[in-house]
CSV table of N, CA and C in Angstrom, one decimal:
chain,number,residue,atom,x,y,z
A,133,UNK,N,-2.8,-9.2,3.6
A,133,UNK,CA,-3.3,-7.9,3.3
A,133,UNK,C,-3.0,-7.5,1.9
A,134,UNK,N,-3.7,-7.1,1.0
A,134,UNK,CA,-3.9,-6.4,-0.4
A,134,UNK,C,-3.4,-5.2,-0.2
A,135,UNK,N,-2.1,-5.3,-0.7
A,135,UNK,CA,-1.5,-3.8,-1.3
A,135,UNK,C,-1.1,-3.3,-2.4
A,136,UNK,N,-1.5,-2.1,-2.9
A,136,UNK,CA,-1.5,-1.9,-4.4
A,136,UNK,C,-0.5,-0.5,-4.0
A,137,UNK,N,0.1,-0.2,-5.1
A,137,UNK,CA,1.2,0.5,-5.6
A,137,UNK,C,2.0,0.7,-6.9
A,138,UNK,N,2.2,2.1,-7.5
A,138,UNK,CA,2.6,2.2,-8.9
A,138,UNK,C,1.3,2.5,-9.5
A,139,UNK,N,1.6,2.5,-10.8
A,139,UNK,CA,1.2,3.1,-11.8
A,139,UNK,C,1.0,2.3,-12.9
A,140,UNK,N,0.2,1.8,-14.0
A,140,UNK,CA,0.1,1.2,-15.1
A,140,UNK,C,-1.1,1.0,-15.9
A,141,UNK,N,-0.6,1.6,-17.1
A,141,UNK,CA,-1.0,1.6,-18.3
A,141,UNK,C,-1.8,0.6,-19.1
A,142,UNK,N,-2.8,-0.1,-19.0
A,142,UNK,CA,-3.6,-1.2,-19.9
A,142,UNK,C,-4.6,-0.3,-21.0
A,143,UNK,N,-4.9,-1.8,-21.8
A,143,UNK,CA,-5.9,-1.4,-23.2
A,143,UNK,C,-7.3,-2.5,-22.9
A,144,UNK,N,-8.4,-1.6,-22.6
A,144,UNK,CA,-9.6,-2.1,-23.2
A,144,UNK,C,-9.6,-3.3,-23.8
A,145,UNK,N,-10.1,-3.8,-24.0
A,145,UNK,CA,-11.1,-4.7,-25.4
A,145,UNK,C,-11.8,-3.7,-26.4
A,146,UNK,N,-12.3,-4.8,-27.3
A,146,UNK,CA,-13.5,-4.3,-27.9
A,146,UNK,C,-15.0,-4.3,-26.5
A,147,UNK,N,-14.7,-5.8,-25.8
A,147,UNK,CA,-16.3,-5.9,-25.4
A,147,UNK,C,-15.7,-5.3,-23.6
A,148,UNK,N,-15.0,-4.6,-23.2
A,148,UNK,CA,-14.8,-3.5,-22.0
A,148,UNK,C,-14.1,-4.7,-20.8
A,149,UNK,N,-13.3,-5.3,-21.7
A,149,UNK,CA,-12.6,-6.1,-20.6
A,149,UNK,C,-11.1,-5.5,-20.9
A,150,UNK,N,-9.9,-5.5,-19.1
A,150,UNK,CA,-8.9,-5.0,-19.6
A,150,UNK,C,-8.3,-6.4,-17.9
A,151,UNK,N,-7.1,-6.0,-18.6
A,151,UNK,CA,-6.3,-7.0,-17.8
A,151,UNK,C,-6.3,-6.2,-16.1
A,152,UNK,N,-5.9,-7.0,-15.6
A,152,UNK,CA,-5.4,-6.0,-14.4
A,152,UNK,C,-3.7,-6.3,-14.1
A,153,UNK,N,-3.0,-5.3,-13.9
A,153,UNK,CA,-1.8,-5.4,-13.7
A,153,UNK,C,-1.0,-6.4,-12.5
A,154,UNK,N,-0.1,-7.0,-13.4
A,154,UNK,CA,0.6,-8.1,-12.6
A,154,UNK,C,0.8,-7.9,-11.1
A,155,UNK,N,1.5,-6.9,-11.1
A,155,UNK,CA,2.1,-6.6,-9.6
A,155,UNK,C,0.4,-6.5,-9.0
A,156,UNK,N,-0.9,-5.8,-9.6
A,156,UNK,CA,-1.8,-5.9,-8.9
A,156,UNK,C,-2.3,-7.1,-8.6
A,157,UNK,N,-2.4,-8.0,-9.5
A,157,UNK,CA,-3.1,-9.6,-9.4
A,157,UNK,C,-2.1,-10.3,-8.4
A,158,UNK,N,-1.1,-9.8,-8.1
A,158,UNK,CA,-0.2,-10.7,-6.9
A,158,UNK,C,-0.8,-10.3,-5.7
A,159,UNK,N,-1.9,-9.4,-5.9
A,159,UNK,CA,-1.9,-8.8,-4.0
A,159,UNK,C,-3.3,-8.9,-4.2
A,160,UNK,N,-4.1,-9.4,-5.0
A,160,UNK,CA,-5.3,-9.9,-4.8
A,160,UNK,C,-5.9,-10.8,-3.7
A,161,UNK,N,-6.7,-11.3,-3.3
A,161,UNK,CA,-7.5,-12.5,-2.9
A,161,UNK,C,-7.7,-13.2,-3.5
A,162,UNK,N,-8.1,-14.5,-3.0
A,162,UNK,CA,-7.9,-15.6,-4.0
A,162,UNK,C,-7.1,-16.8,-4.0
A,163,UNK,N,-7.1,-18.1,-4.3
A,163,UNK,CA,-6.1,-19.5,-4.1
A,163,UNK,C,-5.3,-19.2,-5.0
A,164,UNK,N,-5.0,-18.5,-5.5
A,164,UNK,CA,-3.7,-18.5,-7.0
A,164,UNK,C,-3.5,-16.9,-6.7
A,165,UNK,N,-3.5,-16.0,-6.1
A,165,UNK,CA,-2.8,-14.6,-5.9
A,165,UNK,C,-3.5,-13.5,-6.9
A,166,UNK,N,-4.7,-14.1,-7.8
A,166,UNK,CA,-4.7,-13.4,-8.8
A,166,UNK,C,-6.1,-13.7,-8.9
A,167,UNK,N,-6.7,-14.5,-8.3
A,167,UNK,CA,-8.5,-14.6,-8.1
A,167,UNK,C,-8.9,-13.8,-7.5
A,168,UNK,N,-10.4,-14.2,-7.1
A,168,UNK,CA,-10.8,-13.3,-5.8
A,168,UNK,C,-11.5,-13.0,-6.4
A,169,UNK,N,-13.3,-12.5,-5.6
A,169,UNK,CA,-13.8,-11.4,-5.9
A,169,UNK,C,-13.3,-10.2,-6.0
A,170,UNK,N,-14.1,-8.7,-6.9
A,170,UNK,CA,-13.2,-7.7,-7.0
A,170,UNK,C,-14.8,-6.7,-6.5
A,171,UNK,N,-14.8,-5.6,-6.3
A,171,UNK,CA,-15.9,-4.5,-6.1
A,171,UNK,C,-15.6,-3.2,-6.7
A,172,UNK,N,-16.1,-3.2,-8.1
A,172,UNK,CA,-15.9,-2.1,-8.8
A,172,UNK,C,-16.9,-1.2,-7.9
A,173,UNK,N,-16.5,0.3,-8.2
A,173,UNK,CA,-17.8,0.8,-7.7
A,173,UNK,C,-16.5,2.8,-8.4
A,174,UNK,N,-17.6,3.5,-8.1
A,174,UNK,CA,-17.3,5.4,-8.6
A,174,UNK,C,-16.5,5.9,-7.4
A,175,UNK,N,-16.0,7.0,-7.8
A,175,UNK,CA,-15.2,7.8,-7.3
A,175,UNK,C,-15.8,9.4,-8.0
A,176,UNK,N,-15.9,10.7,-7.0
A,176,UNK,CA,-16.4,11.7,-7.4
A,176,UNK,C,-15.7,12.2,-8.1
A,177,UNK,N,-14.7,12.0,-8.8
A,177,UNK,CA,-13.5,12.6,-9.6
A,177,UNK,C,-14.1,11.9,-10.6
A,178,UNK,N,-14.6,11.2,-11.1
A,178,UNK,CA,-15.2,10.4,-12.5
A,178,UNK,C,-14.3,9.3,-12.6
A,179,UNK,N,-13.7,8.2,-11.7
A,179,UNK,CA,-12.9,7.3,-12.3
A,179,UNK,C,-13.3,6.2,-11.6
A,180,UNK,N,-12.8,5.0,-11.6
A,180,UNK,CA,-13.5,3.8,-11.1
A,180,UNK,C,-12.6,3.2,-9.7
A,181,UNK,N,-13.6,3.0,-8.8
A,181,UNK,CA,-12.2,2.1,-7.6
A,181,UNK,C,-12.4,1.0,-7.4
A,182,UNK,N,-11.5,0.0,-7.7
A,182,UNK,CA,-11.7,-1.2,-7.2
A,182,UNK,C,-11.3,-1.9,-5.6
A,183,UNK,N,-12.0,-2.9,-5.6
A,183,UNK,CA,-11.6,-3.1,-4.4
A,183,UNK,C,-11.7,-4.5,-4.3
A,184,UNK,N,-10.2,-5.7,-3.3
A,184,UNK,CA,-10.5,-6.7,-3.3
A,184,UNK,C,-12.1,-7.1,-2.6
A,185,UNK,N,-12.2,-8.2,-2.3
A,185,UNK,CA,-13.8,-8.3,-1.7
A,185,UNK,C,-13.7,-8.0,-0.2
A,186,UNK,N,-11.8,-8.8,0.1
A,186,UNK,CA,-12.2,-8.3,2.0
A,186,UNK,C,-12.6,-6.8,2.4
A,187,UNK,N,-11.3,-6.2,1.6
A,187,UNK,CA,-11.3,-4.5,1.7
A,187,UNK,C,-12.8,-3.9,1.5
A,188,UNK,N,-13.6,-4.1,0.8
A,188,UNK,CA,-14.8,-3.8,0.0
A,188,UNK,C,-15.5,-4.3,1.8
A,189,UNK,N,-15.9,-5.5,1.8
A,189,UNK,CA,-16.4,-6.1,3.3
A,189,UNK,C,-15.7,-5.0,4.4
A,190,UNK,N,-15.0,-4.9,4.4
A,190,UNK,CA,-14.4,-3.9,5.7
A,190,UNK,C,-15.2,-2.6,5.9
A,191,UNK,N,-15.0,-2.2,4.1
A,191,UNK,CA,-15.7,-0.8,4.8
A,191,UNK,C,-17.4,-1.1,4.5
A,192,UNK,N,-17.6,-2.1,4.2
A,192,UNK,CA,-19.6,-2.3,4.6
A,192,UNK,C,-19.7,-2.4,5.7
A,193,UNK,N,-18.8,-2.7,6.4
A,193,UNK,CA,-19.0,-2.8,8.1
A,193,UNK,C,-18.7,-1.4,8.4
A,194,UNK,N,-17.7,-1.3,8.4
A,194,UNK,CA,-17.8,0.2,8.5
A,194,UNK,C,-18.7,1.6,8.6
A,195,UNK,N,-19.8,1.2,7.4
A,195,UNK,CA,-20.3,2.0,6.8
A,195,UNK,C,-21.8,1.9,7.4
A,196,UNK,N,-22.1,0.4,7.6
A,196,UNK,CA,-23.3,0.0,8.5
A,196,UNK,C,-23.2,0.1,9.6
A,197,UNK,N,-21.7,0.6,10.5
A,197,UNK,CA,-22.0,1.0,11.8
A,197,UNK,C,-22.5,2.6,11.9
A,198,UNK,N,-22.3,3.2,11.0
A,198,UNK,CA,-22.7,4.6,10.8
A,198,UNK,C,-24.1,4.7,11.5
A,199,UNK,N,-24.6,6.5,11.6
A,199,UNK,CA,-26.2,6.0,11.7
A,199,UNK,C,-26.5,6.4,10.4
A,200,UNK,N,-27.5,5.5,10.0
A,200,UNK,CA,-28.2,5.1,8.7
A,200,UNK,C,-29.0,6.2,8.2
A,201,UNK,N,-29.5,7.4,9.2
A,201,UNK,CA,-30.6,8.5,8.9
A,201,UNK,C,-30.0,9.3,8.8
A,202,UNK,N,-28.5,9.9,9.0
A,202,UNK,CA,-28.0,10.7,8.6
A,202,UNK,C,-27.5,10.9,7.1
A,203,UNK,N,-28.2,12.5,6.4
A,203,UNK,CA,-28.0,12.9,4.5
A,203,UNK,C,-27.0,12.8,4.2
A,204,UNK,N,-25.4,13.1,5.0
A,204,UNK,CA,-24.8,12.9,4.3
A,204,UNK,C,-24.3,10.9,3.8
A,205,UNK,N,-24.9,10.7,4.9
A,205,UNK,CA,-24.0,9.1,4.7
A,205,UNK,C,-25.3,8.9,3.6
A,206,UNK,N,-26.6,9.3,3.6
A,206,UNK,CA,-27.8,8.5,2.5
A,206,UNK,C,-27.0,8.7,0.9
A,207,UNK,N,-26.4,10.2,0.8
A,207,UNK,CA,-25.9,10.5,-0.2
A,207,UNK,C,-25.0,9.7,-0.6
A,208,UNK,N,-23.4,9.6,0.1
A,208,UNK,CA,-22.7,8.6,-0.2
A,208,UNK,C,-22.7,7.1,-0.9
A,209,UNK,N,-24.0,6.8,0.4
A,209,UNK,CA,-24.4,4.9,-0.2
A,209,UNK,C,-24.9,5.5,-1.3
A,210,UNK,N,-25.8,6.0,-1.5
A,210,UNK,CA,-26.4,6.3,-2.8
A,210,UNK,C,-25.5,6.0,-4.0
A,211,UNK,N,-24.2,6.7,-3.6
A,211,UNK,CA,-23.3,7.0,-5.1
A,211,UNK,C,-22.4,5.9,-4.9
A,212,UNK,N,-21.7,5.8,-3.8
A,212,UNK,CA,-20.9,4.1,-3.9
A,212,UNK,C,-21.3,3.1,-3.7
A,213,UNK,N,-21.9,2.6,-2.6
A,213,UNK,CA,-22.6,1.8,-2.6
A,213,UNK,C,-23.7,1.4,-4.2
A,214,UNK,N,-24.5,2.3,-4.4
A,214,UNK,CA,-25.3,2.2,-5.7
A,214,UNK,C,-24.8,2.2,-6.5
A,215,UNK,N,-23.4,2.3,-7.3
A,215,UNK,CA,-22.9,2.1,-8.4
A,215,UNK,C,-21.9,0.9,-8.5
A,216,UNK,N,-22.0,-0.2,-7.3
A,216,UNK,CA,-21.4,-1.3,-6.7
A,216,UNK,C,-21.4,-2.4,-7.7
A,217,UNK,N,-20.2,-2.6,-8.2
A,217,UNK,CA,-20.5,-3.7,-9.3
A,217,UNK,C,-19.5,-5.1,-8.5
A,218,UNK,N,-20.1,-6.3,-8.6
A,218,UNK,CA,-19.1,-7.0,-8.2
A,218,UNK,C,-18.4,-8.0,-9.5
A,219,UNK,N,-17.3,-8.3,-9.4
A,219,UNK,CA,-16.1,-8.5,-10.7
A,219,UNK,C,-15.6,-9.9,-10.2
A,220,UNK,N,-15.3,-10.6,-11.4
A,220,UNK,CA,-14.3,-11.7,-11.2
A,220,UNK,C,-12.9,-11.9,-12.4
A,221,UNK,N,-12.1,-11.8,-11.7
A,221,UNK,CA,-11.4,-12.1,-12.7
A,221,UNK,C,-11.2,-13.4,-13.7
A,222,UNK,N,-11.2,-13.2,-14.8
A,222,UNK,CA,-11.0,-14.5,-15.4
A,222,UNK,C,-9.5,-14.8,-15.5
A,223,UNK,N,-9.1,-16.4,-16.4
A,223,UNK,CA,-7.5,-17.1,-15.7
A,223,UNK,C,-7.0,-16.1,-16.3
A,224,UNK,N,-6.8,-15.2,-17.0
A,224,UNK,CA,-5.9,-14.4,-18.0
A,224,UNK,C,-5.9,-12.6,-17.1
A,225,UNK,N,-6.9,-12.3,-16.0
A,225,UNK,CA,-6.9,-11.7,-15.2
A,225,UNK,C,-7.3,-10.7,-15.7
A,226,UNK,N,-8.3,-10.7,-16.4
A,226,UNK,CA,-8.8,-9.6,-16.6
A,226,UNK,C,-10.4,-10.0,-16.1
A,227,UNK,N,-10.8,-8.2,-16.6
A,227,UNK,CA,-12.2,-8.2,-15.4
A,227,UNK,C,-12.9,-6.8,-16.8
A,228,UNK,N,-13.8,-7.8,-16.7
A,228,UNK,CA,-15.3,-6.9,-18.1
A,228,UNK,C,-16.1,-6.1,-17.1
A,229,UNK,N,-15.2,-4.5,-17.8
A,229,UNK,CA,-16.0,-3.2,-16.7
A,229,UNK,C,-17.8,-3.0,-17.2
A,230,UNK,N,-18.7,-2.8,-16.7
A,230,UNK,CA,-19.2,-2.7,-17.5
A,230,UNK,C,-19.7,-1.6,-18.0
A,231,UNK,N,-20.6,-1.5,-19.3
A,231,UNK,CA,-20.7,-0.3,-19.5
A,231,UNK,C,-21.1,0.9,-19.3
A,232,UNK,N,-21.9,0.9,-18.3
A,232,UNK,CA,-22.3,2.3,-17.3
A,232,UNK,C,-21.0,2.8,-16.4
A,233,UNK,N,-20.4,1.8,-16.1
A,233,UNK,CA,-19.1,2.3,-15.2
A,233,UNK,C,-18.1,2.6,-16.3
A,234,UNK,N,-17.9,2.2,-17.4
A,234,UNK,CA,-17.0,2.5,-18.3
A,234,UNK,C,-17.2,4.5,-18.8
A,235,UNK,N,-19.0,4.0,-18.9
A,235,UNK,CA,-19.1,5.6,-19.4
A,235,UNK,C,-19.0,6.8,-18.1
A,236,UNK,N,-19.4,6.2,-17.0
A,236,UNK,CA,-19.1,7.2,-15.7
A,236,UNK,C,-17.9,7.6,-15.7
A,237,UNK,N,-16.5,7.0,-15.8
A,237,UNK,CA,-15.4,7.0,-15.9
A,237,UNK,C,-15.0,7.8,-17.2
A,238,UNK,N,-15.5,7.8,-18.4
A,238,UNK,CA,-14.6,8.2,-19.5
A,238,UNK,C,-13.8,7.5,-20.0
A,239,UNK,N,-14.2,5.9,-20.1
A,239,UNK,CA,-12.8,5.2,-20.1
A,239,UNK,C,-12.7,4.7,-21.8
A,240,UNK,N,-12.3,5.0,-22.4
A,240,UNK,CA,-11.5,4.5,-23.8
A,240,UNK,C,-11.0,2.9,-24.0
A,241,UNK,N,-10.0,3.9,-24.6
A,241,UNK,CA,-9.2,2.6,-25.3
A,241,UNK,C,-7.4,2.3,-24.0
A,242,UNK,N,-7.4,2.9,-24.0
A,242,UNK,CA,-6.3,3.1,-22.9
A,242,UNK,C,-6.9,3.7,-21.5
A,243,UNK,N,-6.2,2.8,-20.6
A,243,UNK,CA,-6.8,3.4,-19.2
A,243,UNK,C,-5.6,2.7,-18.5
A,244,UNK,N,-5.7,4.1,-17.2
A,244,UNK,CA,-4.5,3.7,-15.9
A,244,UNK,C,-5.1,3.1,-14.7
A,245,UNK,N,-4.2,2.2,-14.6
A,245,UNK,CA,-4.3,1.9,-12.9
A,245,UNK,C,-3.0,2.3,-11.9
A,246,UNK,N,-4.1,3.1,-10.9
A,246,UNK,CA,-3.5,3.6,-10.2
A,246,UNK,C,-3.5,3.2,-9.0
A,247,UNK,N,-2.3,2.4,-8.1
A,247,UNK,CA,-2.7,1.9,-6.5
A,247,UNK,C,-3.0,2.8,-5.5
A,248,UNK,N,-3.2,2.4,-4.4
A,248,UNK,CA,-4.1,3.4,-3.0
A,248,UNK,C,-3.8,2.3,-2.0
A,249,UNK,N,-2.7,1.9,-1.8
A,249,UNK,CA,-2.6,0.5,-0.9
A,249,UNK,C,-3.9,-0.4,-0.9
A,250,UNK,N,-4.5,-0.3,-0.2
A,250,UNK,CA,-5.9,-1.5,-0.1
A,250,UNK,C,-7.0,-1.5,-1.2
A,251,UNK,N,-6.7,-0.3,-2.1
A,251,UNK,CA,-7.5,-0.5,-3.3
A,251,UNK,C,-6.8,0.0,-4.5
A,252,UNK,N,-7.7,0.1,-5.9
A,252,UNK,CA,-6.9,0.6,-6.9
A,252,UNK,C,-7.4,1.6,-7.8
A,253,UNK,N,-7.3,2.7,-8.3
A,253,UNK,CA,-8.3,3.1,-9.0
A,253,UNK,C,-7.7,2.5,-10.9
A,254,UNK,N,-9.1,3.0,-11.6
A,254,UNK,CA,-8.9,2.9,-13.0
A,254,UNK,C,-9.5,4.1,-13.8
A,255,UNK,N,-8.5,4.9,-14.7
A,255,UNK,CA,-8.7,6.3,-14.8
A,255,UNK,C,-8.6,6.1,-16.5
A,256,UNK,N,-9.3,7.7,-17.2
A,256,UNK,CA,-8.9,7.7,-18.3
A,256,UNK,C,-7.8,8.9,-18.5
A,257,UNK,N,-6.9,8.6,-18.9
A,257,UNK,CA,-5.6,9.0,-18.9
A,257,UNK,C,-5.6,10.3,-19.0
A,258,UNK,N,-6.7,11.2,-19.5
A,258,UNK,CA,-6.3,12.4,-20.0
A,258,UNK,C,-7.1,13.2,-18.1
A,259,UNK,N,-8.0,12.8,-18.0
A,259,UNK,CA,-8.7,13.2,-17.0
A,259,UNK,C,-7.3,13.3,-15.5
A,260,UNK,N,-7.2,11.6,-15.4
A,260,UNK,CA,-5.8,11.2,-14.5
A,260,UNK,C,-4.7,13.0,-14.6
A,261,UNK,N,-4.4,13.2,-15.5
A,261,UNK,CA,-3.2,14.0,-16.2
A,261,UNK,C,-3.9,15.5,-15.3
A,262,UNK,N,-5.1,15.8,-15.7
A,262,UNK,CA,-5.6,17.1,-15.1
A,262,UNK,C,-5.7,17.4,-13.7
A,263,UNK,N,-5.9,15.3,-12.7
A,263,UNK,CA,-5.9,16.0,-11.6
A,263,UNK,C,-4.3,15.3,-10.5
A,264,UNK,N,-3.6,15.4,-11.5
A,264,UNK,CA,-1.9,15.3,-11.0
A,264,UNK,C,-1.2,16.4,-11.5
A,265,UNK,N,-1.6,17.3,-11.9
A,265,UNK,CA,-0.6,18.2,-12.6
A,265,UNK,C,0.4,19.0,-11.5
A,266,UNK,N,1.5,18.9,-11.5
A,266,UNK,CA,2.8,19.4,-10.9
A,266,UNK,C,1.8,20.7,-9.5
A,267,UNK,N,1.5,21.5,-10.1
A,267,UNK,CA,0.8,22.5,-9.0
A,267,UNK,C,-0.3,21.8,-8.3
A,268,UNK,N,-0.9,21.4,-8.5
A,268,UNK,CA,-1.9,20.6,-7.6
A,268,UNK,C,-1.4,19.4,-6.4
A,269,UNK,N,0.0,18.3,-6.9
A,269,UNK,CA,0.5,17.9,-6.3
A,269,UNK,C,1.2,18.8,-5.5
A,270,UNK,N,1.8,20.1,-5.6
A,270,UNK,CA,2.1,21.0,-4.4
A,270,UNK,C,1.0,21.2,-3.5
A,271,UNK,N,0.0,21.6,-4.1
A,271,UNK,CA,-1.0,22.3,-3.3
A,271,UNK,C,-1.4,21.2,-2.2
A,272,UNK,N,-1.5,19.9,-2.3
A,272,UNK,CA,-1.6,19.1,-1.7
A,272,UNK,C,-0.5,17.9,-0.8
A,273,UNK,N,0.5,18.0,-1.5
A,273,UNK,CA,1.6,18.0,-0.4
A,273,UNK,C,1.6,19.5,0.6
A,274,UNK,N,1.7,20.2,0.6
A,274,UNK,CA,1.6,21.2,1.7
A,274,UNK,C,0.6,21.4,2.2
A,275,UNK,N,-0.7,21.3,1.6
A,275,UNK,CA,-2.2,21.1,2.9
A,275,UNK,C,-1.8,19.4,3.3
A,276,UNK,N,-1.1,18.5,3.2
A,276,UNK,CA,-1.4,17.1,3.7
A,276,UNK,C,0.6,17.1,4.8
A,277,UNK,N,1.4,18.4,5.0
A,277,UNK,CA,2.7,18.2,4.9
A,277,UNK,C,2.6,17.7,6.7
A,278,UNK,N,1.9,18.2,7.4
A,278,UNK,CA,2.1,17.7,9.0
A,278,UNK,C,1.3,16.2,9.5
A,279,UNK,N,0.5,15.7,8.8
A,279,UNK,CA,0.7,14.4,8.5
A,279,UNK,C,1.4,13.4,8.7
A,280,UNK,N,2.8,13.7,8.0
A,280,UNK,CA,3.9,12.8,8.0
A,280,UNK,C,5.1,13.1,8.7
């Protein structure tokens, strides 16, 4: 099972390739822990989510047991599904975003990854900052507090 957790900091390229983080590339798919297909695809917040390929496969199943003629799921596939990029990592473990997902995201020269257990997102730092700010994480620990 692919589990992502923590926080971390990488740089771009010039041509929109960025490493992916160690502790991430250990919980990848793949014969070496750090291969694998990946499923870039959007997030309505503007940032990018990856996904190993099983996790990505899970929820296409998922998503195709839905019914198919209902607007809001047409909307959804539209936006995730339709902005679905699939990624490989090369030996050095990095993965060339490309550039339509780079500009959906806002992503620079510096960008975060952020884990979500079975997937991971990739943010541009300043955006990331606006939607973690100290009051917001309250506002959301206390609408999420009976949960746990």
């Amino acid at each position: 099972m692919n589990i992502f957790r923590g926080r971390y900091q990488h740089s771009l390229d010039d041509k929109g390739r960025v490493a992916i983080p160690q502790k991430f590339r250990e919980s990848l798919d793949g014969p070496e822990k750090g291969g694998g297909s990946l499923v870039i695809t959007v997030e309505p917040d503007e940032c990018l989510v990856v996904y190993p390929e099983s996790a990505w496969r899970e929820l296409e199943e998922k998503v195709g047991a839905l019914p198919q003629m209902n607007e809001d799921l047409k909307t959804y596939l539209r936006f995730t599904i339709g902005w679905a990029t699939d990624v490989q990592p090369d030996r050095q473990g990095r993965i060339l975003i490309p550039q339509p997902l780079r500009d959906f995201a806002h992503l620079e020269r510096d960008v975060w990854f952020v884990g979500l257990l079975n997937k991971f997102e990739i943010w541009n730092g300043d955006r990331l900052a606006q939607l973690t700010g100290k009051e917001r994480i309250q506002s959301v620990s206390a609408a999420l507090s009976g949960l746990f």
